[in-house]
Short mmCIF file of C-alpha atoms in Angstrom, two decimals:
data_model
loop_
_atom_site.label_atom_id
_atom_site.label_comp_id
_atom_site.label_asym_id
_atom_site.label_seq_id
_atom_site.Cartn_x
_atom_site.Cartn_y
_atom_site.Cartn_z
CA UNK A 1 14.57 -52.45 -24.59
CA UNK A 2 15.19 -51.96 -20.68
CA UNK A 3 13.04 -50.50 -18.91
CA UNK A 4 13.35 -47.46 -16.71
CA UNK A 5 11.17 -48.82 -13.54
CA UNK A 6 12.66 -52.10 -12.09
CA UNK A 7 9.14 -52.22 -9.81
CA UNK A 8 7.15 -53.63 -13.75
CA UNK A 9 4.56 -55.86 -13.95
CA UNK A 10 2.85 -56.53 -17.39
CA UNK A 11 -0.54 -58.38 -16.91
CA UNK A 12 -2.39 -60.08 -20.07
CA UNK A 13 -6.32 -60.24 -20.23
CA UNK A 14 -6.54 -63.68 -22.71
CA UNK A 15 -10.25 -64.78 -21.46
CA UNK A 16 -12.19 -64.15 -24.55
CA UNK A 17 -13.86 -66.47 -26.11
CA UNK A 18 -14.00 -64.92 -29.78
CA UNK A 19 -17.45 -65.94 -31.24
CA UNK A 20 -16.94 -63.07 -34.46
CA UNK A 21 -13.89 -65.14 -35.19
CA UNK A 22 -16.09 -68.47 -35.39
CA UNK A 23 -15.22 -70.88 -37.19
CA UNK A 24 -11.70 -70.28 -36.95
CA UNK A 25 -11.61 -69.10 -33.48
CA UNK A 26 -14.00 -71.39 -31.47
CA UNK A 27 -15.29 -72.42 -27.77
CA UNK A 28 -12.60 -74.57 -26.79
CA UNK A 29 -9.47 -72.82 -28.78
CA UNK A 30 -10.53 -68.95 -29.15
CA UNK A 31 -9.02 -66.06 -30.97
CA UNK A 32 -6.27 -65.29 -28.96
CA UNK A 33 -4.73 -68.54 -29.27
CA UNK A 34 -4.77 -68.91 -33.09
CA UNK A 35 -2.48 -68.41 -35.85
CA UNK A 36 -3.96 -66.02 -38.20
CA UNK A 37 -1.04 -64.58 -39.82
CA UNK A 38 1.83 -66.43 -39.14
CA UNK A 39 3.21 -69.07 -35.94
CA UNK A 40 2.68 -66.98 -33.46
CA UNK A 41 -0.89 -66.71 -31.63
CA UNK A 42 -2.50 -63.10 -31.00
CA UNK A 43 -1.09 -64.14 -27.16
CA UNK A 44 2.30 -64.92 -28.07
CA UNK A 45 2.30 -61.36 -29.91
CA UNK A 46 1.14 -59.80 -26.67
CA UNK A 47 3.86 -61.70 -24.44
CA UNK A 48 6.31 -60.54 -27.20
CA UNK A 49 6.04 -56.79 -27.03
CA UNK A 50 6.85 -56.98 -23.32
CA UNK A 51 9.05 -59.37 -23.02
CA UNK A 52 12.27 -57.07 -23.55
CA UNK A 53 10.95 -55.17 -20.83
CA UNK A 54 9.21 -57.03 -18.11
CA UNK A 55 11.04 -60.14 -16.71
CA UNK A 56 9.40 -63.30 -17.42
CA UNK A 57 8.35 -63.98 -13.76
CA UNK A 58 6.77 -60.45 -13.79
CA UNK A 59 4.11 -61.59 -16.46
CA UNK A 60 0.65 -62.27 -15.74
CA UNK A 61 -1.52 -63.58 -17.54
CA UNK A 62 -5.63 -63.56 -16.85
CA UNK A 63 -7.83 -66.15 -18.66
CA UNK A 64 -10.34 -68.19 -18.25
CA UNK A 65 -10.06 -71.14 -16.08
CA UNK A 66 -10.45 -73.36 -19.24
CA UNK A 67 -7.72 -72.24 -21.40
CA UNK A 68 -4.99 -72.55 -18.62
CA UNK A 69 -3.44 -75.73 -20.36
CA UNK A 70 -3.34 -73.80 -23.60
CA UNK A 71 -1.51 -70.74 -21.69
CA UNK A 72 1.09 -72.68 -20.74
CA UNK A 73 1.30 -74.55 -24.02
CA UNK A 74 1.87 -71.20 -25.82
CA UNK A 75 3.97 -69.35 -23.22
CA UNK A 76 5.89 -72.20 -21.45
CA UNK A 77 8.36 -69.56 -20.22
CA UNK A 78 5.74 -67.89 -17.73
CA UNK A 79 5.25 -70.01 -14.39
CA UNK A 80 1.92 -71.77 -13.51
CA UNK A 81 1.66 -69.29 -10.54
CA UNK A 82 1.48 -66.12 -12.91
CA UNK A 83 -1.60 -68.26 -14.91
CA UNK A 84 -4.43 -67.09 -13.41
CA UNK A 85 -7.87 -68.99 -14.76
CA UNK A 86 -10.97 -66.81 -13.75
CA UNK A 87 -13.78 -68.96 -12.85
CA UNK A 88 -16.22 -67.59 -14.77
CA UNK A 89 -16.47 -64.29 -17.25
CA UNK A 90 -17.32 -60.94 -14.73
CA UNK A 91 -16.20 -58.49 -18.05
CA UNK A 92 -12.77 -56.32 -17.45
CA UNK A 93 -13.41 -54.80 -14.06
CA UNK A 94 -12.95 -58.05 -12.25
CA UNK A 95 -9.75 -58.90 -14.66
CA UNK A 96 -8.44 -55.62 -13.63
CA UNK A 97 -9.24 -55.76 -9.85
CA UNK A 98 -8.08 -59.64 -9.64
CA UNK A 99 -4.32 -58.78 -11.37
CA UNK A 100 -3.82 -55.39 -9.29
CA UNK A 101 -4.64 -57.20 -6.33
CA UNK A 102 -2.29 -60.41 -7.21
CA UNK A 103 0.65 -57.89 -8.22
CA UNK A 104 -0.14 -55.91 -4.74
CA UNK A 105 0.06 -59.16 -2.97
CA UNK A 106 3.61 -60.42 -4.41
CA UNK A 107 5.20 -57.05 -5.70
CA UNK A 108 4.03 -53.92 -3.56
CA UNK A 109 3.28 -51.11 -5.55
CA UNK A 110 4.56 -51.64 -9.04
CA UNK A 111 4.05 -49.85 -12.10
CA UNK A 112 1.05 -52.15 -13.77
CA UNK A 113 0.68 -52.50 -17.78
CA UNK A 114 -2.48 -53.85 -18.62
CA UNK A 115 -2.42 -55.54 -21.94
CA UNK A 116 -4.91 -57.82 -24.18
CA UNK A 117 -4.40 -60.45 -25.97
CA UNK A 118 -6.69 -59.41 -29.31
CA UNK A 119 -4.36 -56.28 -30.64
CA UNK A 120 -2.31 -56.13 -33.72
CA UNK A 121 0.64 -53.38 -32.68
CA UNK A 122 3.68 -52.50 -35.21
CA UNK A 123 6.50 -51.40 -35.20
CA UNK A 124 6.96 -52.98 -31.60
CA UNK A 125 9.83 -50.65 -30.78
CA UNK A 126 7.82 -47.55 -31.30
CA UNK A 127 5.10 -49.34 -28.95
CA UNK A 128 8.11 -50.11 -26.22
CA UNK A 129 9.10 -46.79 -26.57
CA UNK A 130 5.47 -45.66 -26.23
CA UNK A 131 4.68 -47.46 -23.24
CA UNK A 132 8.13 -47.07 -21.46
CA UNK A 133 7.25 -42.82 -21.75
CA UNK A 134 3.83 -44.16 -19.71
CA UNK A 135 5.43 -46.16 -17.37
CA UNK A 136 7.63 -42.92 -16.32
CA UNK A 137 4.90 -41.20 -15.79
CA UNK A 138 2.55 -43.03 -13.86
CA UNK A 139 5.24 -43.15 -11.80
CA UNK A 140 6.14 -39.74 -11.22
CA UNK A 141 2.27 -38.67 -10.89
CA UNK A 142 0.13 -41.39 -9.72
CA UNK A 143 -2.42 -40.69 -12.79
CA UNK A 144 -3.89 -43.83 -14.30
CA UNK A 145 -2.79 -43.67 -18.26
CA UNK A 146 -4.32 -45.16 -21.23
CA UNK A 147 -3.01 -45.59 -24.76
CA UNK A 148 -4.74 -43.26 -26.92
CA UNK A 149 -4.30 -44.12 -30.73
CA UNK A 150 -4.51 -41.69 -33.59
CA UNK A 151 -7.13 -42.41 -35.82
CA UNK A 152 -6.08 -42.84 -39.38
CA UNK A 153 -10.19 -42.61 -40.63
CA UNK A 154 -13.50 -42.58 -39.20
CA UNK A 155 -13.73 -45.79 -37.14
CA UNK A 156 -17.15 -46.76 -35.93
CA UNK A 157 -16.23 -50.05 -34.16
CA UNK A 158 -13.41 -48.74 -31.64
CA UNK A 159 -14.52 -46.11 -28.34
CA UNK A 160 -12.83 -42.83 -28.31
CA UNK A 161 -10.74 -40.55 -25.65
CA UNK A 162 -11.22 -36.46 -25.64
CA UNK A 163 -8.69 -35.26 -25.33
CA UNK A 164 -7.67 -31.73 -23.62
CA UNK A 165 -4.21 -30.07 -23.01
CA UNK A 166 -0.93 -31.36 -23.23
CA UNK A 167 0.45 -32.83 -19.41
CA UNK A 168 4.28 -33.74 -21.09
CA UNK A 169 6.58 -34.41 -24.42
CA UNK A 170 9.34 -37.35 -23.70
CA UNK A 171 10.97 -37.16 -26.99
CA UNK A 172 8.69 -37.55 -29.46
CA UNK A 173 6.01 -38.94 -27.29
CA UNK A 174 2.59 -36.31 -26.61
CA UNK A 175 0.97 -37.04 -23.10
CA UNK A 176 -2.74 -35.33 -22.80
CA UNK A 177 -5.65 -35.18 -19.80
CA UNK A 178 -8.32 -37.18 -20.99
CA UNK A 179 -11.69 -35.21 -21.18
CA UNK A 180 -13.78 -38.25 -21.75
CA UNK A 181 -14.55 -41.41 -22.98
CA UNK A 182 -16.84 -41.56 -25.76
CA UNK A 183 -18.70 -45.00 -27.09
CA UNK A 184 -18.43 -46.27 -30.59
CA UNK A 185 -19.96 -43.17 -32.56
CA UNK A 186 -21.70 -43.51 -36.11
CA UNK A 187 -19.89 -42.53 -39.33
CA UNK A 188 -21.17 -39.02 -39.09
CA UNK A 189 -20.03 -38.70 -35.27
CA UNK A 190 -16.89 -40.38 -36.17
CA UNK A 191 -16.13 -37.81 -38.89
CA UNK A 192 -16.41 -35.50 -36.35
CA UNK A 193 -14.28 -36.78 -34.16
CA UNK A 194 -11.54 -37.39 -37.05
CA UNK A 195 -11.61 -33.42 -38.10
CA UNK A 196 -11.58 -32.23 -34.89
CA UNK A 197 -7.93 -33.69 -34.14
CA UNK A 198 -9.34 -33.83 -30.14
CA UNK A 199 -10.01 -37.27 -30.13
CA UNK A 200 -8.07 -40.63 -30.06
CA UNK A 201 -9.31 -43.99 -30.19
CA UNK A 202 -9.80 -45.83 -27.17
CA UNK A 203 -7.24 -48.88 -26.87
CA UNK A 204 -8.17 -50.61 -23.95
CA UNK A 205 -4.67 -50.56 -23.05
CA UNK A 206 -3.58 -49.50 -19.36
CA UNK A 207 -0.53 -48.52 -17.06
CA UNK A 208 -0.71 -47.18 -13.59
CA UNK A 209 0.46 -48.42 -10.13
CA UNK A 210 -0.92 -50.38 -8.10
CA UNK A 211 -1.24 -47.58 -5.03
CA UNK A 212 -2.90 -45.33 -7.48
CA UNK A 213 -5.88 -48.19 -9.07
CA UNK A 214 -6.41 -49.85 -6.08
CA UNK A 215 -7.70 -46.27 -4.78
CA UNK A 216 -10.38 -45.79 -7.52
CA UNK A 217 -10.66 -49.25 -7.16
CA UNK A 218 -12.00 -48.99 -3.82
CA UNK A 219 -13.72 -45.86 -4.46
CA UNK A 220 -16.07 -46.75 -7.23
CA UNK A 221 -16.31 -51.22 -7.25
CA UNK A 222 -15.58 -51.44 -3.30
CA UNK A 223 -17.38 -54.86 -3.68
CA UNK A 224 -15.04 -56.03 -6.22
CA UNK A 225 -12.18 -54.91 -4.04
CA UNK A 226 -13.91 -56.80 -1.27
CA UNK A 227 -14.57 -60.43 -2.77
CA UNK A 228 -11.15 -60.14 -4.36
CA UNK A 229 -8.79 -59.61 -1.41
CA UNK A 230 -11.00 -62.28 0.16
CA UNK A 231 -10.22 -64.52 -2.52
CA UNK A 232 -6.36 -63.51 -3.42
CA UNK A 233 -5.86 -64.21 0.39
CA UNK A 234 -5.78 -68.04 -0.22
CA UNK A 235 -3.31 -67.69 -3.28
CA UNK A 236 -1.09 -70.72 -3.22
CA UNK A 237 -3.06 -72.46 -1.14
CA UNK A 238 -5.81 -75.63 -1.73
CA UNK A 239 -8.62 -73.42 -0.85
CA UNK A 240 -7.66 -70.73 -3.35
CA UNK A 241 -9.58 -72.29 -7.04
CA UNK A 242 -13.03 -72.69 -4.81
CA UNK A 243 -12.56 -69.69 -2.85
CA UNK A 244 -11.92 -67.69 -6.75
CA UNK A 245 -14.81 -69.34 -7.80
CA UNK A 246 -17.30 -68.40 -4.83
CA UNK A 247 -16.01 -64.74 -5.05
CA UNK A 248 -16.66 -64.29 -8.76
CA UNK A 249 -19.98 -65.36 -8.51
CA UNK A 250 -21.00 -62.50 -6.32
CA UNK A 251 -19.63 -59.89 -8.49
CA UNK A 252 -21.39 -57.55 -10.51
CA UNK A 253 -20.31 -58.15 -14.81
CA UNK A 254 -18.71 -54.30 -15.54
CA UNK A 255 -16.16 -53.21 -18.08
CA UNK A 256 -13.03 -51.03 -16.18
CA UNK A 257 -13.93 -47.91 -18.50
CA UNK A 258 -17.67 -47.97 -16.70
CA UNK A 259 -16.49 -49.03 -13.49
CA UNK A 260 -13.59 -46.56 -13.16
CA UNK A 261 -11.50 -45.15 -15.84
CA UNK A 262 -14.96 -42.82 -16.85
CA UNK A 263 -15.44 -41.55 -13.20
CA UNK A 264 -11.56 -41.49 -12.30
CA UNK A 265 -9.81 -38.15 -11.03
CA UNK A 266 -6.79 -37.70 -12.87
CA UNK A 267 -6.82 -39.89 -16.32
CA UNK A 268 -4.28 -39.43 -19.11
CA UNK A 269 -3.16 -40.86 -22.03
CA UNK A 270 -0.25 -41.20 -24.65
CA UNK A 271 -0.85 -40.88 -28.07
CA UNK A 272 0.82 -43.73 -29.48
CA UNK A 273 1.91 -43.23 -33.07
CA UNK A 274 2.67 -46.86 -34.32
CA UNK A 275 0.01 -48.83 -36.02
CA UNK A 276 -2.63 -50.41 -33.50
CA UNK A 277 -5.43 -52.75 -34.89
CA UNK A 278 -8.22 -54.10 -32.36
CA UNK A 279 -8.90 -57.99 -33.98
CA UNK A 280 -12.40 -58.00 -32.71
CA UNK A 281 -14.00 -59.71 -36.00
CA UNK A 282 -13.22 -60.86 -39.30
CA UNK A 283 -12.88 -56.96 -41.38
CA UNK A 284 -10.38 -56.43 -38.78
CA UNK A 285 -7.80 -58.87 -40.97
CA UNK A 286 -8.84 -57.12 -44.24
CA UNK A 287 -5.78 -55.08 -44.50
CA UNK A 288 -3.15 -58.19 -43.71
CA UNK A 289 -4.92 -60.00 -46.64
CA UNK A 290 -4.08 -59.94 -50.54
CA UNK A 291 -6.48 -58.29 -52.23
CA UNK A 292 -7.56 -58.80 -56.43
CA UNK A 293 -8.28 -56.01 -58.63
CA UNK A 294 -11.75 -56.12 -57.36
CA UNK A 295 -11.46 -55.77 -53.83
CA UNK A 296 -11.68 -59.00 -52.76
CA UNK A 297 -9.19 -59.78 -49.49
CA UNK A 298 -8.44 -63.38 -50.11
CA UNK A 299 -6.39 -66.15 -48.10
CA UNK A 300 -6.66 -69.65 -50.11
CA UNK A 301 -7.13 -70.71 -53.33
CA UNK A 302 -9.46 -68.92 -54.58
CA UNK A 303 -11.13 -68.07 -57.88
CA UNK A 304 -13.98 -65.40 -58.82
CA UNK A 305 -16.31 -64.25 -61.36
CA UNK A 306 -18.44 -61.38 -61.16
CA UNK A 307 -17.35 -61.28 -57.65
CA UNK A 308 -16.33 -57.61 -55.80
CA UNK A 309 -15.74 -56.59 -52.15
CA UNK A 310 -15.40 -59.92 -51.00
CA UNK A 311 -13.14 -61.37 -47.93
CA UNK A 312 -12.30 -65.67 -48.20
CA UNK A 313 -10.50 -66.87 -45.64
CA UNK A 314 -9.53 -70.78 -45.87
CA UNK A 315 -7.62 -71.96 -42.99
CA UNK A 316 -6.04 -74.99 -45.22
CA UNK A 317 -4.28 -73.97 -48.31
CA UNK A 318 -5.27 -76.90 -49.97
CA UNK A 319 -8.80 -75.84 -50.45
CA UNK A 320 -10.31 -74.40 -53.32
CA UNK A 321 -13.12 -71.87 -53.29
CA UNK A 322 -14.68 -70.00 -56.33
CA UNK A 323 -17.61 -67.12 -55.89
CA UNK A 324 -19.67 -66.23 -58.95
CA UNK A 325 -21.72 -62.88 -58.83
CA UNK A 326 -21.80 -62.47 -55.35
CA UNK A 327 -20.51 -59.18 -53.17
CA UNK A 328 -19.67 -57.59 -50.11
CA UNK A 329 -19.72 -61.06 -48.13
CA UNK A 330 -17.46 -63.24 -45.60
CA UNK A 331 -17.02 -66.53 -46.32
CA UNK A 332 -14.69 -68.09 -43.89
CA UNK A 333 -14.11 -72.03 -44.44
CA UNK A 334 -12.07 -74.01 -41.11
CA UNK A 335 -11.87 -77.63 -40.63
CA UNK A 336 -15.33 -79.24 -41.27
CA UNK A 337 -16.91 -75.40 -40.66
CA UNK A 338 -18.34 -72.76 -42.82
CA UNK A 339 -19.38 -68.98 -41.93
CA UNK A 340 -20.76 -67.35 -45.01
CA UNK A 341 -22.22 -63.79 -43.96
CA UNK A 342 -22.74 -60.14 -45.94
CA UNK A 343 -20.27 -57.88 -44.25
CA UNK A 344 -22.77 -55.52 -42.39
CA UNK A 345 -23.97 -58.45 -40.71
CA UNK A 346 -21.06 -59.62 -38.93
CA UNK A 347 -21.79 -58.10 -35.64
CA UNK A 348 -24.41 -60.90 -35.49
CA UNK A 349 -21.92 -64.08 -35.65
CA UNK A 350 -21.99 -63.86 -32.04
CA UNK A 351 -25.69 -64.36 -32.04
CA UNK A 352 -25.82 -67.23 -34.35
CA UNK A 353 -22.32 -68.73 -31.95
CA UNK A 354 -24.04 -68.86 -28.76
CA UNK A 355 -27.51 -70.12 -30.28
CA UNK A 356 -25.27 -73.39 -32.19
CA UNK A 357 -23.63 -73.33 -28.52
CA UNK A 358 -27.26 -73.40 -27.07
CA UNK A 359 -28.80 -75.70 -29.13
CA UNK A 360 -26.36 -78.20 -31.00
CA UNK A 361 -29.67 -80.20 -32.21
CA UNK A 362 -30.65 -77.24 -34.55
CA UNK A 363 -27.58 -78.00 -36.50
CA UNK A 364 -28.95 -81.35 -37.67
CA UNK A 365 -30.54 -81.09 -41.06
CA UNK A 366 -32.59 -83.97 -42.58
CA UNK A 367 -31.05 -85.31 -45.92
CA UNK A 368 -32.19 -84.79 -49.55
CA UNK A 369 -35.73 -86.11 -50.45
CA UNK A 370 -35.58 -88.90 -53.09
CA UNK A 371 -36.79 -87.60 -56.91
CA UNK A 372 -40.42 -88.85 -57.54
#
């Protein structure tokens, strides 16, 4: 698909480091560089769904300074000056502020489509179609737009936009003011939300130009703006990696919603209508998995007894994995690693990631004691 506005500059956020995907996604090759489905990486997705539509030298992509060599190993067509390693991890405020300020500096005032690298978006043309609709508009009214998503149940783990009246129909698009941004509710609230038909969940996707962000920009993080310029100044030159690295230091860790999108004067979204699917931990793959007459999602060989409600994920499908009288637990098996964890407890894989991170000695275990 072609787009309608030449001016187009897609930029990817890739600098997570995935600790709910651990042991499959780990410190030095996360999530968004893995093949979980087929032979392309959650990146390579993300560069595919714009790649009809914004020229490869138009691409940006943000990550951190470590995974630079494993950027350009997955999307050798982008050019080492559009990889852009962040020194250190300042949350999506300083992504944001660093790419609008890169795109100002060697495109003017495009139109800016802010992507990540951790979605799960089909069909693609209904997305292109979907975003083109936003692009048009951003244009035409300097609003900032986000991708609302129509919830298909009562999702606790994504953010929500309220949603008031209709701004514009392009086809078969619906464009709406946003009211609000709402945090990840509780099944009750959720329900709620769902029945009310006001509300659409919160992508984390973003178009605007670069006239109209930079503005809130400087309105609401004016120190971000300040540190950033400072540092995009010596782009292309030796100074610029230390000069990054100083700058990000002094900035304040914020997410863009917090920093700006919540406190912004004229937000909108489109409602996209293909299917959207935030990978943020291991239940997010459920429905791309077979599934047994029991409800267990399986990938591997696998057998069970007594077993229900289950998810097995083995990375080499030359394993073998059987699961007697257990339930409603994760057990993911990569390499010489093992995550076995009851499903409500997932959100704490992150906790038990940064402590092995912390303190690789607490990993050691002593061996078996000798039988008297």
């Amino acid at each position: 698909m072609e787009s309608i506005d030449k001016n187009l500059v897609a930029i990817i956020m890739a600098g997570g480091v995935g600790t709910r995907f651990w042991p499959l996604s780990t410190h030095e090759r996360p999530k968004q560089f893995i093949q979980l489905f087929d032979d392309r990486s959650l990146l390579q997705k993300s560069y595919d769904r714009v790649a009809g539509i914004v020229p490869d030298e138009r691409v940006i992509v943000l990550t951190n300074r470590q995974f630079t060599p494993l950027v350009r190993e997955q999307l050798p067509n982008i050019q080492d000056q559009n990889i852009i390693g962040e020194p250190e991890r300042k949350d999506t405020a300083a992504a944001v502020c660093l790419g609008t300020l890169v795109a100002m500096k060697r495109f003017g005032n495009p139109v800016i489509v802010i992507l990540t690298a951790d979605h799960l978006i089909d069909p693609v043309e209904k997305f292109q179609q979907t975003l083109v609709s936003a692009v048009k508009e951003a244009r035409e009214t300097g609003a900032l737009y986000t991708f609302g998503i129509k919830p298909t149940h009562p999702a606790t783990g994504y953010g929500y936009l309220e949603v008031g009246q209709k701004t514009a129909m392009d086809q078969d698009v619906e464009h709406f003011q946003v009211v609000s941004f709402k945090e990840k509710p509780n099944v009750e609230v959720a329900g709620q939300y769902l029945e009310s038909g006001r509300y659409l969940w919160n992508s984390g996707m973003f178009v605007w130009t670069v006239d109209a962000i930079f503005g809130e920009l400087a309105l609401h993080i004016p120190k971000h703006v300040e540190h950033l310029t400072k540092a995009v100044e010596k782009m292309g030159t030796s100074q610029w990696e230390d000069e990054l690295q100083e700058r990000f230091a002094a900035l304040a860790r914020i997410s863009i919603d917090y920093a700006v999108m919540e406190k912004a004067r004229d937000v909108r979204c489109v409602a996209g209508e293909f299917s959207w699917k935030d990978v943020g931990g291991w239940l997010a793959i459920q429905d791309f998995l077979a599934h047994d007459a029991n409800g267990n999602f399986i990938k591997g060989r696998v057998h069970a007894l007594d077993a229900q409600g289950n998810l097995v994920f083995c990375d080499q499908p030359q394993e073998t994995l059987a699961m007697v009288g257990v339930s409603d637990v994760v057990v993911v098996r990569a390499g010489e690693k093992t995550l076995v964890a009851h499903k409500d407890r997932l959100e704490d894989v992150k906790h038990i990631v940064e402590s092995m991170i912390a303190q690789p000695e607490a990993m050691t275990v002593s061996g078996i004691r000798s039988p008297p």
